[in-house]
Amino acid sequence: MDLSLSSFARSSIPPPLKSCNLTSLSNFPNYSFKSRNFSLTPLISRQNRRIRAQYSCNSGSGGGGGGDDDGFVVDEVPHLTNFLPDLPSYPNPLQQNLAYTIVKKNFVSPEDVVAQKIVVQKGSPRGVHFRRAGPREKVYFKSEEVRACIVTCGGLCPGINTVIREIVCGLNYMYGVHDILGIEGGYRGFYSKNTIQLTPKVVNDIHKRGGTFLRTSRGGHDTDKIVDNIQDRGINQVYIIGGDGTQKGAALIYKEVEKRGLQVAVAGIPKTIDNDIAVIDKSFGFDTAVEEAQRAINAAHVEVESVENGVGIVKLMGRYSGFIAMFATLASRDVDCCLIPESPFYLEGQGGLFEFIEQRLKENGHVVIVLAEGAGQEYVAQSMHAVSEKDASGNRLLLDVGLWLSQKIKDHFTKVQKMAVNMKYIDPTYMIRAIPSNASDNIYCTLLAHSAVHGAMAGYTGFTIGPVSSRHAYIPIDRVTETTKTIKLTDRMWARLLSSTNQPSFLKGSPVMQERVDKETIEMIDNMKITSI
């Protein structure tokens, strides 16, 4: 067998070296590992996750990789058989599905995993892997006994209706499930709202609409009431679409279900337009948001280009992470400056925003600024003497940094610089949130929905679904909620943006930055020579 570096990197499972060991096969119901012999080595995680396992492969003298332990870790998701060991399994109905008869390999191998890091060096640890998403040969539900429900929580995002539609169609067309309920109005809908029966006919065209067909709300999570309702209604599959707070609620529902010993699969579909969900490559609706943001940026550019000393500010979504602002800026190429929460800016003095705006006005006669909603919040709060407040989901309520910055710029140039500016402020937030998803996101939402259905039918629970290194995987819910994904100022993508806009980094001389960004990062970015590309 070829054990070259290239084949080693391509492989998504440990190479069959002299001896490989895995802990507790009870965590892998009905799995047969024919290609190697495994023995068990438990790995203690921060959450003390019982079913997280580490593969330990002894490479001997000829393995060429990692000594006695190649650091191959599988971050396992819970399975119903962990607390219902006598649960029977059944052949997957997809074996009889005409649409799948042409597929060369119908089912995902139990050994298939997806690497969180796809770039590794020879001899370095293989790192964390997740179970590959897809249909399994065995399922743990009889189709005629499934009663599924779908709920949407939190803010709006393009693509929610596509996910709802494809969960319904996936359950119906692939697995013959006909009893599917829609929970109206978010989590509180479990115990205070009516449900609706969902069929492929009912959801046929909802993907063409924005918003959520099932309506949504923030807060309202009462674990005991929700699980009581699930139990009373005889629901055994729960599909939960929502962001960070919603997924934390899903984790609590799963734990309560496990505590009560119920045969209920809980599957999360992560939703955030800000693209700040950890672990996964990208959240659904993000591509649509970036595409729609172009319309606002283009409008601002047209406006300021048509007047003398035009200053256009476009405020985009991004509470804690500036991904929409960054990608929209890179896609547009009409933007002079992008301000994000991860990189605080300052207004006055050398290297400040005022100086940069004045320079661009002299050079081009206009300037376009893209501003993420979470940027500069500390300055706005100080200026307005505001008290921090939170919404029903626990998110900090943001002050309008766009209006604040517009006024600051206008005051500075008219009163200090004695220079008239034409200010144009555009806030397309709710226009972007409310539109239907584009073609790319529609396809992505379909894959998410079908992968969630496959996982639930295969008996997995307490998991969320998403692309990891461009391959869909099942991820423990607590992994995507333990941190928020943000832009790293030392990554190449941010360097590309600085190179594209030729804006200052705003790091040097900012006292706020000294507190929020480490010294090494500041020195690295200050020493960068930014040139146009």
Short mmCIF file of C-alpha atoms in Angstrom, two decimals, residues 20-520:
data_model
loop_
_atom_site.label_atom_id
_atom_site.label_comp_id
_atom_site.label_asym_id
_atom_site.label_seq_id
_atom_site.Cartn_x
_atom_site.Cartn_y
_atom_site.Cartn_z
CA CYS A 20 -4.47 0.37 15.40
CA ASN A 21 -6.63 0.59 18.48
CA LEU A 22 -10.04 2.08 19.22
CA THR A 23 -12.01 2.28 22.43
CA SER A 24 -15.53 0.99 23.03
CA LEU A 25 -17.21 -0.43 20.00
CA SER A 26 -20.47 0.00 21.90
CA ASN A 27 -20.43 3.55 20.66
CA PHE A 28 -20.68 2.33 17.07
CA PRO A 29 -23.86 0.21 16.81
CA ASN A 30 -23.77 -2.51 14.14
CA TYR A 31 -20.47 -1.25 12.80
CA SER A 32 -17.95 -3.74 11.48
CA PHE A 33 -14.39 -2.47 11.14
CA LYS A 34 -13.01 -4.97 8.66
CA SER A 35 -9.96 -3.07 7.47
CA ARG A 36 -8.14 -2.91 10.80
CA ASN A 37 -8.16 -4.07 14.39
CA PHE A 38 -9.08 -1.39 16.87
CA SER A 39 -8.61 -1.17 20.60
CA LEU A 40 -9.97 1.47 22.90
CA THR A 41 -8.15 4.59 24.12
CA PRO A 42 -10.43 7.11 25.86
CA LEU A 43 -9.81 10.79 25.35
CA ILE A 44 -10.87 13.27 27.99
CA SER A 45 -12.39 16.44 26.55
CA ARG A 46 -13.39 19.68 28.23
CA GLN A 47 -16.98 18.49 28.31
CA ASN A 48 -15.90 15.00 29.44
CA ARG A 49 -17.72 13.68 26.41
CA ARG A 50 -18.01 9.94 27.02
CA ILE A 51 -18.21 8.90 23.41
CA ARG A 52 -15.34 10.93 22.12
CA ALA A 53 -12.65 8.49 21.07
CA GLN A 54 -9.04 8.62 20.02
CA TYR A 55 -7.53 6.25 17.52
CA SER A 56 -4.03 5.20 18.44
CA CYS A 57 -1.93 3.70 15.67
CA ASN A 58 1.52 2.24 16.27
CA SER A 59 3.51 3.04 13.19
CA GLY A 60 6.66 1.17 14.12
CA SER A 61 9.85 2.04 12.34
CA GLY A 62 8.38 2.26 8.84
CA GLY A 63 5.22 4.31 9.45
CA GLY A 64 6.86 7.66 9.02
CA GLY A 65 4.25 9.48 10.91
CA GLY A 66 3.77 10.52 14.56
CA GLY A 67 5.64 7.85 16.53
CA ASP A 68 3.43 5.70 18.74
CA ASP A 69 0.39 7.96 18.40
CA ASP A 70 -0.59 9.78 15.23
CA GLY A 71 -3.08 11.99 17.10
CA PHE A 72 -6.13 10.81 15.16
CA VAL A 73 -9.24 11.94 17.09
CA VAL A 74 -12.88 11.25 16.25
CA ASP A 75 -15.25 13.73 17.89
CA GLU A 76 -18.24 11.42 18.17
CA VAL A 77 -21.88 12.40 18.20
CA PRO A 78 -24.34 10.68 20.55
CA HIS A 79 -26.40 7.73 19.35
CA LEU A 80 -29.73 6.50 20.67
CA THR A 81 -28.18 3.15 21.52
CA ASN A 82 -25.91 4.86 24.06
CA PHE A 83 -28.87 5.06 26.43
CA LEU A 84 -31.21 2.57 24.69
CA PRO A 85 -28.84 -0.37 24.11
CA ASP A 86 -31.59 -2.80 23.07
CA LEU A 87 -32.97 -0.56 20.33
CA PRO A 88 -33.52 -2.65 17.18
CA SER A 89 -32.25 -1.60 13.77
CA TYR A 90 -33.84 -2.04 10.34
CA PRO A 91 -32.65 -2.07 6.73
CA ASN A 92 -32.54 1.41 5.23
CA PRO A 93 -35.58 2.01 2.94
CA LEU A 94 -33.26 3.74 0.48
CA GLN A 95 -32.27 0.25 -0.69
CA GLN A 96 -35.64 0.14 -2.44
CA ASN A 97 -35.63 3.77 -3.61
CA LEU A 98 -35.48 3.98 -7.40
CA ALA A 99 -33.66 7.31 -7.28
CA TYR A 100 -30.75 5.67 -5.48
CA THR A 101 -30.48 2.50 -7.55
CA ILE A 102 -28.05 4.21 -9.92
CA VAL A 103 -25.76 5.29 -7.06
CA LYS A 104 -22.60 3.18 -7.06
CA LYS A 105 -22.26 3.35 -3.26
CA ASN A 106 -25.61 3.89 -1.57
CA PHE A 107 -24.43 4.16 2.00
CA VAL A 108 -21.73 5.95 3.91
CA SER A 109 -19.19 3.62 5.45
CA PRO A 110 -19.11 3.65 9.27
CA GLU A 111 -15.38 4.30 8.98
CA ASP A 112 -15.78 7.46 6.90
CA VAL A 113 -14.74 10.58 8.77
CA VAL A 114 -14.05 14.18 7.81
CA ALA A 115 -10.87 15.93 8.94
CA GLN A 116 -11.27 19.33 10.57
CA LYS A 117 -7.79 20.26 9.33
CA ILE A 118 -7.05 19.24 5.77
CA VAL A 119 -3.51 20.62 5.69
CA VAL A 120 -1.16 18.60 7.87
CA GLN A 121 2.57 18.04 7.89
CA LYS A 122 4.34 14.72 7.84
CA GLY A 123 4.77 13.48 11.38
CA SER A 124 2.28 15.96 12.88
CA PRO A 125 -0.91 14.89 14.72
CA ARG A 126 -3.80 14.01 12.41
CA GLY A 127 -6.14 16.08 14.56
CA VAL A 128 -9.92 16.09 15.08
CA HIS A 129 -12.27 14.28 12.71
CA PHE A 130 -16.06 14.12 12.54
CA ARG A 131 -18.43 11.42 11.32
CA ARG A 132 -19.19 11.90 7.65
CA ALA A 133 -22.84 12.74 6.97
CA GLY A 134 -25.03 10.62 4.75
CA PRO A 135 -27.35 7.59 4.71
CA ARG A 136 -26.42 4.52 6.74
CA GLU A 137 -27.15 0.90 5.86
CA LYS A 138 -29.17 0.49 9.07
CA VAL A 139 -31.80 2.81 10.51
CA TYR A 140 -33.34 2.86 13.99
CA PHE A 141 -36.85 3.97 13.12
CA LYS A 142 -39.63 2.28 11.18
CA SER A 143 -40.87 4.80 8.65
CA GLU A 144 -44.51 4.28 9.53
CA GLU A 145 -43.77 4.94 13.22
CA VAL A 146 -41.91 8.21 12.72
CA ARG A 147 -43.56 11.40 13.87
CA ALA A 148 -41.19 14.25 13.11
CA CYS A 149 -41.40 17.95 13.92
CA ILE A 150 -39.60 21.04 12.62
CA VAL A 151 -39.13 24.34 14.48
CA THR A 152 -37.40 27.60 13.53
CA CYS A 153 -36.05 30.03 16.14
CA GLY A 154 -34.20 33.35 16.28
CA GLY A 155 -33.74 35.92 13.53
CA LEU A 156 -34.49 35.57 9.85
CA CYS A 157 -32.02 34.36 7.26
CA PRO A 158 -32.28 33.51 3.55
CA GLY A 159 -32.80 29.77 3.09
CA ILE A 160 -34.85 28.81 6.15
CA ASN A 161 -37.83 27.87 4.01
CA THR A 162 -35.63 25.76 1.75
CA VAL A 163 -34.38 23.79 4.76
CA ILE A 164 -37.97 23.25 5.96
CA ARG A 165 -39.07 22.13 2.50
CA GLU A 166 -36.21 19.71 2.04
CA ILE A 167 -36.57 18.12 5.48
CA VAL A 168 -40.21 17.41 4.65
CA CYS A 169 -39.46 16.16 1.13
CA GLY A 170 -36.42 14.18 2.29
CA LEU A 171 -38.38 12.38 4.99
CA ASN A 172 -41.27 11.72 2.65
CA TYR A 173 -39.58 10.80 -0.62
CA MET A 174 -36.50 9.01 0.71
CA TYR A 175 -37.85 7.31 3.83
CA GLY A 176 -41.62 7.15 3.34
CA VAL A 177 -42.36 9.27 6.44
CA HIS A 178 -45.77 10.97 6.23
CA ASP A 179 -46.34 12.29 9.76
CA ILE A 180 -44.44 15.59 9.95
CA LEU A 181 -45.46 18.51 12.16
CA GLY A 182 -44.49 22.17 11.89
CA ILE A 183 -44.08 23.90 15.26
CA GLU A 184 -45.21 27.52 14.86
CA GLY A 185 -43.53 30.48 16.52
CA GLY A 186 -40.22 29.15 17.81
CA TYR A 187 -39.55 27.19 20.99
CA ARG A 188 -42.60 28.49 22.82
CA GLY A 189 -44.68 27.03 19.99
CA PHE A 190 -44.16 23.60 21.53
CA TYR A 191 -46.44 24.50 24.43
CA SER A 192 -48.36 27.63 23.43
CA LYS A 193 -49.12 27.41 19.70
CA ASN A 194 -50.87 25.08 17.33
CA THR A 195 -48.94 22.85 14.98
CA ILE A 196 -49.54 22.34 11.29
CA GLN A 197 -49.26 19.15 9.28
CA LEU A 198 -46.47 19.38 6.71
CA THR A 199 -46.54 17.51 3.42
CA PRO A 200 -44.55 17.94 0.20
CA LYS A 201 -47.62 19.65 -1.29
CA VAL A 202 -47.92 22.12 1.60
CA VAL A 203 -44.25 23.16 1.38
CA ASN A 204 -43.92 22.85 -2.39
CA ASP A 205 -43.12 26.48 -3.19
CA ILE A 206 -42.05 27.98 0.15
CA HIS A 207 -38.40 28.08 -0.94
CA LYS A 208 -39.34 30.95 -3.24
CA ARG A 209 -40.27 33.13 -0.29
CA GLY A 210 -38.16 34.90 2.30
CA GLY A 211 -38.58 34.54 6.05
CA THR A 212 -39.83 31.36 7.68
CA PHE A 213 -43.03 29.54 6.77
CA LEU A 214 -43.33 28.41 10.40
CA ARG A 215 -42.74 31.87 11.91
CA THR A 216 -40.15 32.43 14.59
CA SER A 217 -39.44 34.05 17.95
CA ARG A 218 -36.61 34.61 20.38
CA GLY A 219 -36.43 33.09 23.84
CA GLY A 220 -39.32 31.04 25.17
CA HIS A 221 -37.15 28.00 25.86
CA ASP A 222 -38.48 25.87 28.73
CA THR A 223 -36.78 22.49 28.45
CA ASP A 224 -39.18 20.54 30.64
CA LYS A 225 -42.28 21.94 28.92
CA ILE A 226 -40.82 21.30 25.48
CA VAL A 227 -39.85 17.69 26.22
CA ASP A 228 -43.21 17.10 27.94
CA ASN A 229 -44.91 18.25 24.74
CA ILE A 230 -42.63 16.09 22.58
CA GLN A 231 -43.49 13.10 24.74
CA ASP A 232 -47.24 13.83 24.86
CA ARG A 233 -47.48 14.22 21.08
CA GLY A 234 -45.49 11.06 20.40
CA ILE A 235 -42.80 12.97 18.47
CA ASN A 236 -39.62 10.95 17.93
CA GLN A 237 -37.59 13.17 15.58
CA VAL A 238 -36.99 16.86 16.27
CA TYR A 239 -35.36 19.14 13.69
CA ILE A 240 -34.31 22.50 15.13
CA ILE A 241 -33.24 25.35 12.83
CA GLY A 242 -31.54 28.27 14.53
CA GLY A 243 -28.39 30.05 15.61
CA ASP A 244 -26.09 29.81 18.61
CA GLY A 245 -28.73 30.27 21.31
CA THR A 246 -31.13 27.94 19.51
CA GLN A 247 -28.50 25.21 19.26
CA LYS A 248 -27.75 25.54 22.97
CA GLY A 249 -31.46 24.99 23.55
CA ALA A 250 -31.33 21.94 21.27
CA ALA A 251 -28.50 20.52 23.38
CA LEU A 252 -30.62 20.91 26.53
CA ILE A 253 -33.56 19.16 24.83
CA TYR A 254 -31.28 16.26 23.83
CA LYS A 255 -29.94 15.92 27.39
CA GLU A 256 -33.45 15.87 28.84
CA VAL A 257 -34.54 13.29 26.26
CA GLU A 258 -31.57 11.12 27.21
CA LYS A 259 -32.34 11.56 30.90
CA ARG A 260 -35.90 10.33 30.34
CA GLY A 261 -34.74 7.47 28.09
CA LEU A 262 -36.91 8.50 25.14
CA GLN A 263 -36.34 7.26 21.59
CA VAL A 264 -36.18 10.78 20.21
CA ALA A 265 -33.52 11.95 17.77
CA VAL A 266 -32.64 15.65 18.12
CA ALA A 267 -30.98 17.21 15.07
CA GLY A 268 -29.81 20.81 14.80
CA ILE A 269 -29.42 22.78 11.57
CA PRO A 270 -27.20 25.80 12.35
CA LYS A 271 -28.52 29.13 11.07
CA THR A 272 -26.78 32.48 11.20
CA ILE A 273 -26.53 35.06 8.47
CA ASP A 274 -23.34 36.37 10.12
CA ASN A 275 -21.45 33.13 9.35
CA ASP A 276 -20.14 33.04 12.93
CA ILE A 277 -20.95 29.38 13.75
CA ALA A 278 -17.81 27.57 14.90
CA VAL A 279 -16.37 24.46 13.20
CA ILE A 280 -18.44 24.57 9.99
CA ASP A 281 -17.05 26.18 6.85
CA LYS A 282 -20.01 28.43 6.14
CA SER A 283 -23.58 28.94 7.30
CA PHE A 284 -26.52 28.91 4.91
CA GLY A 285 -27.80 32.29 3.72
CA PHE A 286 -24.33 33.82 3.86
CA ASP A 287 -23.72 33.70 0.10
CA THR A 288 -27.13 35.28 -0.51
CA ALA A 289 -26.41 38.02 2.05
CA VAL A 290 -23.06 38.88 0.45
CA GLU A 291 -24.65 38.94 -3.00
CA GLU A 292 -27.49 41.22 -1.88
CA ALA A 293 -25.06 43.50 -0.03
CA GLN A 294 -23.51 44.27 -3.40
CA ARG A 295 -26.68 46.12 -4.38
CA ALA A 296 -26.39 48.42 -1.37
CA ILE A 297 -22.67 49.02 -1.91
CA ASN A 298 -23.23 49.75 -5.59
CA ALA A 299 -26.01 52.21 -4.72
CA ALA A 300 -23.74 54.01 -2.27
CA HIS A 301 -20.96 54.18 -4.86
CA VAL A 302 -23.27 55.60 -7.52
CA GLU A 303 -24.57 58.23 -5.09
CA VAL A 304 -21.20 59.49 -3.84
CA GLU A 305 -19.59 59.36 -7.27
CA SER A 306 -22.25 61.73 -8.56
CA VAL A 307 -21.63 64.53 -6.04
CA GLU A 308 -18.73 66.55 -4.72
CA ASN A 309 -17.00 65.14 -1.65
CA GLY A 310 -19.44 62.26 -1.41
CA VAL A 311 -19.13 59.99 1.63
CA GLY A 312 -21.15 56.77 1.53
CA ILE A 313 -21.60 54.49 4.52
CA VAL A 314 -23.19 51.06 4.15
CA LYS A 315 -24.01 49.27 7.39
CA LEU A 316 -24.12 45.48 7.07
CA MET A 317 -24.89 42.72 9.52
CA GLY A 318 -22.16 41.39 11.79
CA ARG A 319 -22.81 41.49 15.53
CA TYR A 320 -19.52 39.94 16.64
CA SER A 321 -18.02 38.82 13.31
CA GLY A 322 -17.44 40.89 10.21
CA PHE A 323 -17.62 38.16 7.58
CA ILE A 324 -20.43 39.72 5.51
CA ALA A 325 -18.68 43.09 5.51
CA MET A 326 -15.32 41.55 4.58
CA PHE A 327 -16.61 39.33 1.76
CA ALA A 328 -18.92 42.02 0.39
CA THR A 329 -15.99 44.44 0.32
CA LEU A 330 -13.76 41.98 -1.50
CA ALA A 331 -16.52 41.15 -3.98
CA SER A 332 -17.38 44.80 -4.68
CA ARG A 333 -13.96 46.45 -5.19
CA ASP A 334 -15.73 49.82 -4.94
CA VAL A 335 -15.13 50.04 -1.19
CA ASP A 336 -12.44 52.29 0.26
CA CYS A 337 -12.61 51.11 3.86
CA CYS A 338 -14.14 48.17 5.74
CA LEU A 339 -14.70 48.35 9.51
CA ILE A 340 -15.42 45.17 11.47
CA PRO A 341 -15.89 44.24 15.16
CA GLU A 342 -12.63 42.26 15.26
CA SER A 343 -10.52 45.29 14.38
CA PRO A 344 -11.42 48.43 16.35
CA PHE A 345 -10.73 51.73 14.65
CA TYR A 346 -10.10 55.24 15.87
CA LEU A 347 -11.24 58.51 14.35
CA GLU A 348 -8.79 61.30 15.10
CA GLY A 349 -5.04 61.68 14.80
CA GLN A 350 -2.41 60.24 12.53
CA GLY A 351 -3.51 57.01 10.86
CA GLY A 352 -7.11 57.55 12.00
CA LEU A 353 -10.29 57.27 9.95
CA PHE A 354 -10.74 61.05 9.50
CA GLU A 355 -7.28 61.38 8.00
CA PHE A 356 -7.91 58.47 5.65
CA ILE A 357 -11.27 59.88 4.48
CA GLU A 358 -9.71 63.29 3.82
CA GLN A 359 -6.94 61.65 1.78
CA ARG A 360 -9.41 59.67 -0.35
CA LEU A 361 -11.62 62.69 -0.92
CA LYS A 362 -8.61 64.61 -2.22
CA GLU A 363 -7.56 61.70 -4.45
CA ASN A 364 -10.93 60.50 -5.80
CA GLY A 365 -13.52 63.05 -4.76
CA HIS A 366 -15.56 60.39 -2.95
CA VAL A 367 -15.23 57.54 -0.45
CA VAL A 368 -17.30 54.41 0.33
CA ILE A 369 -17.17 52.82 3.79
CA VAL A 370 -18.62 49.41 4.65
CA LEU A 371 -19.40 49.07 8.34
CA ALA A 372 -20.35 45.92 10.24
CA GLU A 373 -23.04 46.61 12.83
CA GLY A 374 -20.88 45.41 15.72
CA ALA A 375 -17.91 47.64 14.90
CA GLY A 376 -17.13 50.63 17.10
CA GLN A 377 -19.78 49.80 19.68
CA GLU A 378 -17.53 50.90 22.56
CA TYR A 379 -17.24 54.38 21.04
CA VAL A 380 -20.99 54.71 20.48
CA ALA A 381 -21.74 53.55 24.02
CA GLN A 382 -19.31 56.09 25.48
CA SER A 383 -20.71 58.87 23.32
CA MET A 384 -24.34 58.10 24.17
CA HIS A 385 -23.72 56.99 27.77
CA ALA A 386 -25.73 53.89 26.92
CA VAL A 387 -26.39 50.96 29.23
CA SER A 388 -25.88 47.49 27.79
CA GLU A 389 -29.14 45.64 27.15
CA LYS A 390 -29.95 42.20 25.77
CA ASP A 391 -32.76 40.73 23.68
CA ALA A 392 -34.84 37.65 24.54
CA SER A 393 -32.15 35.36 23.10
CA GLY A 394 -29.46 36.87 25.32
CA ASN A 395 -27.78 38.81 22.49
CA ARG A 396 -26.43 42.26 23.30
CA LEU A 397 -28.62 44.97 21.76
CA LEU A 398 -26.42 47.02 19.45
CA LEU A 399 -26.46 50.77 19.10
CA ASP A 400 -26.68 52.24 15.60
CA VAL A 401 -23.02 52.73 14.78
CA GLY A 402 -23.91 53.79 11.24
CA LEU A 403 -25.85 56.90 12.24
CA TRP A 404 -23.26 57.70 14.92
CA LEU A 405 -20.35 57.47 12.48
CA SER A 406 -22.20 59.48 9.82
CA GLN A 407 -22.74 62.31 12.28
CA LYS A 408 -19.14 62.18 13.54
CA ILE A 409 -17.75 62.44 10.00
CA LYS A 410 -20.12 65.26 9.07
CA ASP A 411 -19.27 67.23 12.24
CA HIS A 412 -15.53 66.80 11.79
CA PHE A 413 -15.37 67.94 8.18
CA THR A 414 -17.83 70.82 8.48
CA LYS A 415 -16.70 72.19 11.85
CA VAL A 416 -13.02 71.23 12.06
CA GLN A 417 -11.89 70.95 8.45
CA LYS A 418 -14.36 73.60 7.22
CA MET A 419 -15.14 71.30 4.33
CA ALA A 420 -18.62 70.40 3.08
CA VAL A 421 -19.31 66.67 2.54
CA ASN A 422 -22.32 64.96 0.97
CA MET A 423 -23.22 62.12 3.34
CA LYS A 424 -25.16 59.08 2.09
CA TYR A 425 -26.10 56.42 4.65
CA ILE A 426 -27.60 53.06 3.63
CA ASP A 427 -28.79 50.34 6.01
CA PRO A 428 -30.05 47.30 4.03
CA THR A 429 -30.18 44.93 7.03
CA TYR A 430 -33.80 43.83 6.84
CA MET A 431 -33.84 43.82 3.04
CA ILE A 432 -30.97 41.32 3.06
CA ARG A 433 -32.46 39.13 5.80
CA ALA A 434 -35.87 38.90 4.19
CA ILE A 435 -35.02 37.78 0.66
CA PRO A 436 -35.19 34.16 -0.60
CA SER A 437 -31.93 32.27 -0.88
CA ASN A 438 -30.01 32.26 -4.15
CA ALA A 439 -29.17 29.17 -6.21
CA SER A 440 -25.98 28.38 -4.31
CA ASP A 441 -27.67 28.56 -0.91
CA ASN A 442 -30.68 26.57 -2.15
CA ILE A 443 -28.41 23.68 -3.05
CA TYR A 444 -26.53 24.01 0.24
CA CYS A 445 -29.78 24.04 2.25
CA THR A 446 -30.92 20.88 0.46
CA LEU A 447 -27.72 19.08 1.44
CA LEU A 448 -28.04 20.25 5.05
CA ALA A 449 -31.66 19.11 5.30
CA HIS A 450 -31.06 15.70 3.72
CA SER A 451 -27.97 15.09 5.85
CA ALA A 452 -29.98 15.91 8.99
CA VAL A 453 -32.68 13.43 7.92
CA HIS A 454 -30.13 10.70 7.22
CA GLY A 455 -28.52 11.27 10.62
CA ALA A 456 -31.77 11.17 12.58
CA MET A 457 -32.99 8.05 10.79
CA ALA A 458 -29.63 6.38 11.51
CA GLY A 459 -30.19 6.97 15.24
CA TYR A 460 -27.80 9.86 15.79
CA THR A 461 -28.99 12.53 18.20
CA GLY A 462 -27.67 15.66 19.87
CA PHE A 463 -25.87 16.60 16.67
CA THR A 464 -25.72 19.45 14.24
CA ILE A 465 -24.86 19.27 10.57
CA GLY A 466 -22.55 21.34 8.42
CA PRO A 467 -19.66 21.32 5.96
CA VAL A 468 -16.22 20.75 7.45
CA SER A 469 -13.36 21.07 4.99
CA SER A 470 -15.97 21.03 2.21
CA ARG A 471 -17.49 17.69 3.32
CA HIS A 472 -20.73 17.47 5.29
CA ALA A 473 -20.30 15.99 8.76
CA TYR A 474 -22.18 15.28 11.98
CA ILE A 475 -20.89 17.48 14.80
CA PRO A 476 -21.74 17.36 18.53
CA ILE A 477 -23.94 20.37 19.26
CA ASP A 478 -21.70 21.64 22.05
CA ARG A 479 -18.80 21.93 19.61
CA VAL A 480 -20.58 24.59 17.53
CA THR A 481 -21.80 26.53 20.56
CA GLU A 482 -18.65 26.63 22.70
CA THR A 483 -17.19 29.60 20.80
CA THR A 484 -18.01 32.16 18.12
CA LYS A 485 -16.14 32.13 14.82
CA THR A 486 -14.50 35.47 14.09
CA ILE A 487 -12.13 36.93 11.52
CA LYS A 488 -8.47 36.46 12.40
CA LEU A 489 -6.57 39.62 11.60
CA THR A 490 -3.44 37.60 10.81
CA ASP A 491 -5.16 35.42 8.21
CA ARG A 492 -4.61 35.86 4.49
CA MET A 493 -8.22 36.85 3.80
CA TRP A 494 -7.99 39.99 5.94
CA ALA A 495 -4.62 40.75 4.34
CA ARG A 496 -6.30 40.48 0.94
CA LEU A 497 -8.91 43.00 2.04
CA LEU A 498 -6.29 45.46 3.30
CA SER A 499 -4.46 45.04 0.03
CA SER A 500 -7.65 45.60 -1.97
CA THR A 501 -8.80 48.75 -0.16
CA ASN A 502 -5.38 50.15 0.84
CA GLN A 503 -6.96 51.20 4.11
CA PRO A 504 -4.92 51.59 7.30
CA SER A 505 -5.02 48.76 9.81
CA PHE A 506 -6.00 51.23 12.60
CA LEU A 507 -3.96 49.20 15.06
CA LYS A 508 -1.15 51.56 15.89
CA GLY A 509 -2.11 54.22 18.38
CA SER A 510 -5.48 52.71 19.33
CA PRO A 511 -5.75 52.20 23.13
CA VAL A 512 -8.84 50.03 22.67
CA MET A 513 -6.93 47.79 20.29
CA GLN A 514 -4.15 47.28 22.82
CA GLU A 515 -6.68 45.61 25.08
CA ARG A 516 -8.40 43.48 22.44
CA VAL A 517 -5.62 42.31 20.16
CA ASP A 518 -2.39 40.68 21.23
CA LYS A 519 0.91 42.52 20.80
CA GLU A 520 2.25 40.02 18.28
#
